[in-house]
Amino acid sequence: MSQATRAGLALRTFYFRTGLLALAVLATPGLTSALAAEGELREFAPDRPDKTDGPYTIDPGHVQVETDIVSHNRDFYNDDGTRKHESVFMAPNIRIGVWDDTEFDIIAPAYTVMGLSERGGGHTRLHGWSDMTVRAKINLWGNDREGTTALGLIPFVKLPTAATAYGNGAFEGGIGVPFAIKLGGEWELGTQTTLAVNRNAIGDGYDPDLAFSMSLSHPLGEVLDGYIELYGERQTGPDAATVATLDLGVTYQVTPNFSVDGGVNIGLSKAADDVNPFIGFTIRF
């Protein structure tokens, strides 16, 4: 058995076990309370389902898994006439509390199935694993959420683990700056500015990309929260483009340490996917 085959089997096993864990949690709502019952933990604060990360970190000695169950992208309006359907299964962000204000994250590869239809009638079907990203999150202030604002730093590195169709084979990285502010009346605004250095489209160097997002959230009930978000990304270098989306979603907190969510990201620019619905969950141990 080749090394690539063994790696693929290991990743499939990981996602299968994660799925079984999610089903077990849904079947036994009291389980997560026991998993995270050691001492008093900070407020449950997933980074998903919006694109804006929070500045808050995981308590030391604890782990939080946040993932899509399935996400579907559709992109029909392209200059070359290509139409794309893409489904992404299980894209977990594994957040590990290291110190009181620091966590280490592993964003594991997701399994992707993509269909491309060309204007002339040709059709291509691709499938494979995406890249992996490792990052740290450092809270600079406001981790206890007792104040009005909070600020963090998220340095990250992308590892080129993807199949050829889903990656460029390059190491890339950058830093994100998440900020949160309580506006009163249970409204909360989160923003994130991210500077990344990415391999350019022709593969002869690296160019900076800048992204910014704003997410406004509010409770819709005792255990239900909703958000609306604007996201923009300006790419540079050859084939530079601007990606802009309007994002909407809700989170339902099943237990103090487990939530499910769903939403849709709507493309506002030609470079963005037209529509991207998704469902997912977060669990804290």
mmCIF file of C-alpha atoms in Angstrom:
data_model
loop_
_atom_site.group_PDB
_atom_site.id
_atom_site.type_symbol
_atom_site.label_atom_id
_atom_site.label_comp_id
_atom_site.label_asym_id
_atom_site.label_seq_id
_atom_site.Cartn_x
_atom_site.Cartn_y
_atom_site.Cartn_z
ATOM 1 C CA MET A 1 0.000 0.000 0.000
ATOM 2 C CA SER A 2 1.434 3.381 -1.010
ATOM 3 C CA GLN A 3 1.999 6.200 1.475
ATOM 4 C CA ALA A 4 -0.701 8.304 -0.232
ATOM 5 C CA THR A 5 -3.204 5.446 0.058
ATOM 6 C CA ARG A 6 -2.409 4.943 3.744
ATOM 7 C CA ALA A 7 -2.818 8.687 4.386
ATOM 8 C CA GLY A 8 -6.154 8.673 2.600
ATOM 9 C CA LEU A 9 -7.408 5.723 4.646
ATOM 10 C CA ALA A 10 -6.299 7.419 7.873
ATOM 11 C CA LEU A 11 -8.182 10.601 6.980
ATOM 12 C CA ARG A 12 -11.303 8.644 6.037
ATOM 13 C CA THR A 13 -11.146 6.859 9.395
ATOM 14 C CA PHE A 14 -10.812 10.198 11.197
ATOM 15 C CA TYR A 15 -13.873 11.684 9.502
ATOM 16 C CA PHE A 16 -15.908 8.504 10.025
ATOM 17 C CA ARG A 17 -15.165 8.576 13.751
ATOM 18 C CA THR A 18 -15.961 12.290 13.929
ATOM 19 C CA GLY A 19 -19.327 11.623 12.309
ATOM 20 C CA LEU A 20 -20.071 8.840 14.785
ATOM 21 C CA LEU A 21 -19.159 11.193 17.632
ATOM 22 C CA ALA A 22 -21.609 13.812 16.339
ATOM 23 C CA LEU A 23 -24.389 11.231 16.150
ATOM 24 C CA ALA A 24 -23.596 10.028 19.665
ATOM 25 C CA VAL A 25 -23.775 13.583 20.998
ATOM 26 C CA LEU A 26 -27.132 14.166 19.322
ATOM 27 C CA ALA A 27 -28.414 10.941 20.879
ATOM 28 C CA THR A 28 -27.147 11.749 24.384
ATOM 29 C CA PRO A 29 -27.542 15.467 25.151
ATOM 30 C CA GLY A 30 -26.060 15.078 28.646
ATOM 31 C CA LEU A 31 -22.730 13.774 27.358
ATOM 32 C CA THR A 32 -21.065 17.093 26.579
ATOM 33 C CA SER A 33 -21.868 18.508 30.010
ATOM 34 C CA ALA A 34 -19.841 15.688 31.530
ATOM 35 C CA LEU A 35 -17.023 16.065 28.994
ATOM 36 C CA ALA A 36 -16.367 19.697 29.939
ATOM 37 C CA ALA A 37 -17.366 19.627 33.584
ATOM 38 C CA GLU A 38 -13.884 20.102 35.051
ATOM 39 C CA GLY A 39 -14.038 23.479 36.734
ATOM 40 C CA GLU A 40 -15.844 26.500 35.365
ATOM 41 C CA LEU A 41 -15.163 27.105 31.682
ATOM 42 C CA ARG A 42 -15.403 30.334 29.756
ATOM 43 C CA GLU A 43 -18.522 30.976 27.728
ATOM 44 C CA PHE A 44 -18.955 28.609 24.774
ATOM 45 C CA ALA A 45 -17.834 30.682 21.765
ATOM 46 C CA PRO A 46 -17.396 28.810 18.459
ATOM 47 C CA ASP A 47 -15.576 30.533 15.602
ATOM 48 C CA ARG A 48 -18.124 29.115 13.138
ATOM 49 C CA PRO A 49 -20.456 29.359 11.337
ATOM 50 C CA ASP A 50 -19.554 32.811 9.985
ATOM 51 C CA LYS A 51 -16.198 33.626 8.355
ATOM 52 C CA THR A 52 -15.265 36.081 11.113
ATOM 53 C CA ASP A 53 -13.217 34.350 13.803
ATOM 54 C CA GLY A 54 -13.722 35.412 17.392
ATOM 55 C CA PRO A 55 -10.840 36.738 19.530
ATOM 56 C CA TYR A 56 -11.625 34.228 22.315
ATOM 57 C CA THR A 57 -9.504 31.135 23.039
ATOM 58 C CA ILE A 58 -10.223 27.635 24.335
ATOM 59 C CA ASP A 59 -9.608 26.965 28.040
ATOM 60 C CA PRO A 60 -6.244 25.226 28.637
ATOM 61 C CA GLY A 61 -6.520 21.449 28.722
ATOM 62 C CA HIS A 62 -9.695 21.411 26.610
ATOM 63 C CA VAL A 63 -10.401 20.719 22.943
ATOM 64 C CA GLN A 64 -13.122 22.110 20.699
ATOM 65 C CA VAL A 65 -13.981 20.602 17.300
ATOM 66 C CA GLU A 66 -15.822 22.818 14.811
ATOM 67 C CA THR A 67 -16.759 21.476 11.393
ATOM 68 C CA ASP A 68 -19.057 21.563 8.426
ATOM 69 C CA ILE A 69 -20.988 18.348 7.991
ATOM 70 C CA VAL A 70 -21.513 19.266 4.359
ATOM 71 C CA SER A 71 -21.080 22.470 2.383
ATOM 72 C CA HIS A 72 -22.177 22.928 -1.231
ATOM 73 C CA ASN A 73 -20.880 25.577 -3.631
ATOM 74 C CA ARG A 74 -22.503 26.549 -6.922
ATOM 75 C CA ASP A 75 -20.865 28.938 -9.387
ATOM 76 C CA PHE A 76 -22.522 29.424 -12.793
ATOM 77 C CA TYR A 77 -21.636 32.968 -13.874
ATOM 78 C CA ASN A 78 -18.069 32.793 -15.206
ATOM 79 C CA ASP A 79 -16.526 34.578 -18.186
ATOM 80 C CA ASP A 80 -15.455 31.290 -19.787
ATOM 81 C CA GLY A 81 -18.927 29.758 -19.410
ATOM 82 C CA THR A 82 -17.811 27.100 -16.946
ATOM 83 C CA ARG A 83 -20.372 25.928 -14.379
ATOM 84 C CA LYS A 84 -19.236 24.445 -11.081
ATOM 85 C CA HIS A 85 -20.906 22.304 -8.450
ATOM 86 C CA GLU A 86 -18.759 21.467 -5.416
ATOM 87 C CA SER A 87 -19.578 19.553 -2.235
ATOM 88 C CA VAL A 88 -17.227 19.602 0.759
ATOM 89 C CA PHE A 89 -17.562 17.022 3.514
ATOM 90 C CA MET A 90 -16.269 17.409 7.079
ATOM 91 C CA ALA A 91 -13.754 20.273 7.315
ATOM 92 C CA PRO A 92 -12.851 20.201 11.036
ATOM 93 C CA ASN A 93 -11.071 22.972 12.886
ATOM 94 C CA ILE A 94 -9.576 21.251 15.944
ATOM 95 C CA ARG A 95 -8.919 23.911 18.587
ATOM 96 C CA ILE A 96 -6.647 22.952 21.489
ATOM 97 C CA GLY A 97 -6.339 25.117 24.604
ATOM 98 C CA VAL A 98 -2.650 25.524 25.486
ATOM 99 C CA TRP A 99 -2.402 28.439 27.915
ATOM 100 C CA ASP A 100 -4.996 30.743 29.429
ATOM 101 C CA ASP A 101 -4.880 33.132 26.469
ATOM 102 C CA THR A 102 -3.414 30.885 23.738
ATOM 103 C CA GLU A 103 -4.703 27.994 21.658
ATOM 104 C CA PHE A 104 -3.304 25.853 18.825
ATOM 105 C CA ASP A 105 -5.535 24.978 15.865
ATOM 106 C CA ILE A 106 -5.388 22.295 13.192
ATOM 107 C CA ILE A 107 -7.722 22.819 10.246
ATOM 108 C CA ALA A 108 -7.702 19.328 8.796
ATOM 109 C CA PRO A 109 -8.143 18.498 5.096
ATOM 110 C CA ALA A 110 -11.695 18.228 3.827
ATOM 111 C CA TYR A 111 -12.899 15.752 1.220
ATOM 112 C CA THR A 112 -14.210 17.559 -1.853
ATOM 113 C CA VAL A 113 -16.227 16.389 -4.862
ATOM 114 C CA MET A 114 -16.457 18.846 -7.755
ATOM 115 C CA GLY A 115 -18.221 18.782 -11.121
ATOM 116 C CA LEU A 116 -17.293 21.197 -13.927
ATOM 117 C CA SER A 117 -19.480 21.727 -16.999
ATOM 118 C CA GLU A 118 -17.990 23.585 -19.951
ATOM 119 C CA ARG A 119 -19.837 25.767 -22.440
ATOM 120 C CA GLY A 120 -19.175 23.272 -25.239
ATOM 121 C CA GLY A 121 -20.838 20.448 -23.340
ATOM 122 C CA GLY A 122 -17.829 18.765 -21.741
ATOM 123 C CA HIS A 123 -18.074 17.607 -18.143
ATOM 124 C CA THR A 124 -15.312 16.846 -15.637
ATOM 125 C CA ARG A 125 -15.687 15.250 -12.215
ATOM 126 C CA LEU A 126 -12.926 15.669 -9.623
ATOM 127 C CA HIS A 127 -12.528 14.533 -6.035
ATOM 128 C CA GLY A 128 -9.789 14.652 -3.416
ATOM 129 C CA TRP A 129 -8.486 16.154 -0.177
ATOM 130 C CA SER A 130 -7.853 19.842 0.447
ATOM 131 C CA ASP A 131 -4.877 21.534 2.106
ATOM 132 C CA MET A 132 -4.230 21.548 5.861
ATOM 133 C CA THR A 133 -3.765 24.737 7.888
ATOM 134 C CA VAL A 134 -2.095 25.081 11.287
ATOM 135 C CA ARG A 135 -2.453 28.224 13.335
ATOM 136 C CA ALA A 136 -2.316 29.769 16.772
ATOM 137 C CA LYS A 137 -4.804 32.117 18.376
ATOM 138 C CA ILE A 138 -3.616 34.605 20.990
ATOM 139 C CA ASN A 139 -6.090 36.717 22.942
ATOM 140 C CA LEU A 140 -4.707 40.175 23.749
ATOM 141 C CA TRP A 141 -7.596 41.292 25.947
ATOM 142 C CA GLY A 142 -11.217 40.510 26.770
ATOM 143 C CA ASN A 143 -10.989 36.714 26.929
ATOM 144 C CA ASP A 144 -13.327 36.541 29.936
ATOM 145 C CA ARG A 145 -15.963 38.549 27.983
ATOM 146 C CA GLU A 146 -16.613 40.753 31.036
ATOM 147 C CA GLY A 147 -15.630 43.932 29.191
ATOM 148 C CA THR A 148 -17.054 45.597 26.104
ATOM 149 C CA THR A 149 -14.311 44.657 23.630
ATOM 150 C CA ALA A 150 -11.878 41.833 22.870
ATOM 151 C CA LEU A 151 -8.927 41.540 20.481
ATOM 152 C CA GLY A 152 -6.857 38.635 19.209
ATOM 153 C CA LEU A 153 -4.129 37.594 16.766
ATOM 154 C CA ILE A 154 -4.217 34.500 14.535
ATOM 155 C CA PRO A 155 -0.949 33.666 12.726
ATOM 156 C CA PHE A 156 -1.380 30.737 10.328
ATOM 157 C CA VAL A 157 0.459 28.553 7.810
ATOM 158 C CA LYS A 158 -1.134 26.515 5.016
ATOM 159 C CA LEU A 159 0.543 23.168 4.341
ATOM 160 C CA PRO A 160 0.370 21.869 0.730
ATOM 161 C CA THR A 161 -1.344 18.542 1.418
ATOM 162 C CA ALA A 162 -4.051 18.833 -1.257
ATOM 163 C CA ALA A 163 -4.479 16.835 -4.420
ATOM 164 C CA THR A 164 -3.435 18.751 -7.556
ATOM 165 C CA ALA A 165 -7.006 19.784 -8.396
ATOM 166 C CA TYR A 166 -7.539 21.386 -4.969
ATOM 167 C CA GLY A 167 -4.240 23.059 -4.175
ATOM 168 C CA ASN A 168 -1.248 24.834 -5.668
ATOM 169 C CA GLY A 169 1.461 22.783 -3.932
ATOM 170 C CA ALA A 170 2.798 25.823 -2.075
ATOM 171 C CA PHE A 171 3.306 26.818 1.539
ATOM 172 C CA GLU A 172 1.329 29.981 2.296
ATOM 173 C CA GLY A 173 0.571 31.960 5.425
ATOM 174 C CA GLY A 174 -0.427 35.173 7.069
ATOM 175 C CA ILE A 175 -2.034 36.718 10.120
ATOM 176 C CA GLY A 176 -5.603 37.559 11.096
ATOM 177 C CA VAL A 177 -6.761 40.172 13.623
ATOM 178 C CA PRO A 178 -10.217 39.389 15.085
ATOM 179 C CA PHE A 179 -12.025 42.037 17.138
ATOM 180 C CA ALA A 180 -15.354 41.903 18.983
ATOM 181 C CA ILE A 181 -17.446 44.645 20.571
ATOM 182 C CA LYS A 182 -20.724 44.514 22.500
ATOM 183 C CA LEU A 183 -23.107 47.120 21.110
ATOM 184 C CA GLY A 184 -25.814 46.871 23.756
ATOM 185 C CA GLY A 185 -29.220 45.277 23.586
ATOM 186 C CA GLU A 186 -27.535 41.858 23.122
ATOM 187 C CA TRP A 187 -26.115 42.932 19.758
ATOM 188 C CA GLU A 188 -22.477 42.023 19.113
ATOM 189 C CA LEU A 189 -20.248 43.064 16.220
ATOM 190 C CA GLY A 190 -17.234 41.034 15.161
ATOM 191 C CA THR A 191 -14.649 42.106 12.603
ATOM 192 C CA GLN A 192 -11.568 40.451 11.188
ATOM 193 C CA THR A 193 -8.745 41.774 9.035
ATOM 194 C CA THR A 194 -6.498 39.137 7.455
ATOM 195 C CA LEU A 195 -3.280 39.645 5.502
ATOM 196 C CA ALA A 196 -2.100 36.544 3.641
ATOM 197 C CA VAL A 197 0.890 35.908 1.391
ATOM 198 C CA ASN A 198 -0.169 33.462 -1.329
ATOM 199 C CA ARG A 199 1.454 31.852 -4.353
ATOM 200 C CA ASN A 200 0.380 33.724 -7.478
ATOM 201 C CA ALA A 201 -1.607 32.181 -10.315
ATOM 202 C CA ILE A 202 1.360 31.683 -12.657
ATOM 203 C CA GLY A 203 3.493 30.140 -9.913
ATOM 204 C CA ASP A 204 6.542 32.413 -10.161
ATOM 205 C CA GLY A 205 6.245 34.203 -6.812
ATOM 206 C CA TYR A 206 4.096 35.305 -3.896
ATOM 207 C CA ASP A 207 1.635 38.190 -3.648
ATOM 208 C CA PRO A 208 -0.279 39.700 -0.689
ATOM 209 C CA ASP A 209 -4.042 39.246 -0.347
ATOM 210 C CA LEU A 210 -6.172 41.289 2.056
ATOM 211 C CA ALA A 211 -9.512 40.152 3.507
ATOM 212 C CA PHE A 212 -11.969 41.919 5.803
ATOM 213 C CA SER A 213 -15.237 40.760 7.328
ATOM 214 C CA MET A 214 -17.949 42.246 9.562
ATOM 215 C CA SER A 215 -20.454 40.017 11.372
ATOM 216 C CA LEU A 216 -23.443 41.328 13.345
ATOM 217 C CA SER A 217 -25.126 38.813 15.668
ATOM 218 C CA HIS A 218 -28.103 38.776 18.037
ATOM 219 C CA PRO A 219 -30.010 36.113 20.012
ATOM 220 C CA LEU A 220 -33.229 34.893 18.375
ATOM 221 C CA GLY A 221 -34.323 33.034 21.508
ATOM 222 C CA GLU A 222 -32.842 31.352 24.565
ATOM 223 C CA VAL A 223 -30.759 28.845 22.572
ATOM 224 C CA LEU A 224 -30.860 30.304 19.050
ATOM 225 C CA ASP A 225 -28.561 32.997 17.623
ATOM 226 C CA GLY A 226 -28.548 34.594 14.188
ATOM 227 C CA TYR A 227 -25.994 36.615 12.255
ATOM 228 C CA ILE A 228 -25.558 38.633 9.082
ATOM 229 C CA GLU A 229 -22.076 39.156 7.667
ATOM 230 C CA LEU A 230 -20.291 40.994 4.883
ATOM 231 C CA TYR A 231 -17.031 39.501 3.624
ATOM 232 C CA GLY A 232 -14.556 40.942 1.129
ATOM 233 C CA GLU A 233 -11.213 39.734 -0.183
ATOM 234 C CA ARG A 234 -8.919 41.614 -2.554
ATOM 235 C CA GLN A 235 -6.426 39.443 -4.385
ATOM 236 C CA THR A 236 -3.312 40.856 -6.076
ATOM 237 C CA GLY A 237 -0.896 39.667 -8.738
ATOM 238 C CA PRO A 238 -1.804 37.947 -12.034
ATOM 239 C CA ASP A 239 -5.527 37.246 -12.451
ATOM 240 C CA ALA A 240 -6.288 39.407 -9.399
ATOM 241 C CA ALA A 241 -9.937 39.454 -8.377
ATOM 242 C CA THR A 242 -12.249 40.737 -5.673
ATOM 243 C CA VAL A 243 -14.373 38.237 -3.746
ATOM 244 C CA ALA A 244 -17.411 39.623 -1.900
ATOM 245 C CA THR A 245 -20.203 37.714 -0.142
ATOM 246 C CA LEU A 246 -23.280 38.323 1.996
ATOM 247 C CA ASP A 247 -23.525 35.615 4.667
ATOM 248 C CA LEU A 248 -26.527 34.609 6.794
ATOM 249 C CA GLY A 249 -26.897 31.866 9.384
ATOM 250 C CA VAL A 250 -28.157 30.581 12.716
ATOM 251 C CA THR A 251 -26.724 28.562 15.612
ATOM 252 C CA TYR A 252 -28.785 26.320 17.898
ATOM 253 C CA GLN A 253 -27.142 25.486 21.244
ATOM 254 C CA VAL A 254 -28.175 21.929 22.120
ATOM 255 C CA THR A 255 -26.158 21.746 25.364
ATOM 256 C CA PRO A 256 -23.678 24.107 27.066
ATOM 257 C CA ASN A 257 -20.892 22.406 25.072
ATOM 258 C CA PHE A 258 -22.544 21.390 21.797
ATOM 259 C CA SER A 259 -24.218 23.398 19.033
ATOM 260 C CA VAL A 260 -25.453 22.850 15.496
ATOM 261 C CA ASP A 261 -25.616 25.516 12.817
ATOM 262 C CA GLY A 262 -26.578 26.256 9.258
ATOM 263 C CA GLY A 263 -26.429 29.113 6.837
ATOM 264 C CA VAL A 264 -25.816 30.358 3.333
ATOM 265 C CA ASN A 265 -23.136 32.553 1.758
ATOM 266 C CA ILE A 266 -24.318 34.540 -1.269
ATOM 267 C CA GLY A 267 -21.868 35.831 -3.862
ATOM 268 C CA LEU A 268 -21.882 39.579 -4.520
ATOM 269 C CA SER A 269 -19.019 39.596 -7.046
ATOM 270 C CA LYS A 270 -18.276 37.514 -10.139
ATOM 271 C CA ALA A 271 -15.188 35.973 -8.516
ATOM 272 C CA ALA A 272 -17.266 34.642 -5.601
ATOM 273 C CA ASP A 273 -19.295 31.434 -5.698
ATOM 274 C CA ASP A 274 -22.943 32.221 -6.468
ATOM 275 C CA VAL A 275 -24.374 30.419 -3.455
ATOM 276 C CA ASN A 276 -22.898 28.287 -0.665
ATOM 277 C CA PRO A 277 -25.338 26.629 1.785
ATOM 278 C CA PHE A 278 -23.901 24.584 4.663
ATOM 279 C CA ILE A 279 -24.657 22.792 7.928
ATOM 280 C CA GLY A 280 -22.241 21.980 10.739
ATOM 281 C CA PHE A 281 -21.649 21.565 14.449
ATOM 282 C CA THR A 282 -19.300 22.433 17.319
ATOM 283 C CA ILE A 283 -18.456 20.277 20.335
ATOM 284 C CA ARG A 284 -16.260 21.111 23.346
ATOM 285 C CA PHE A 285 -14.456 18.506 25.457
#
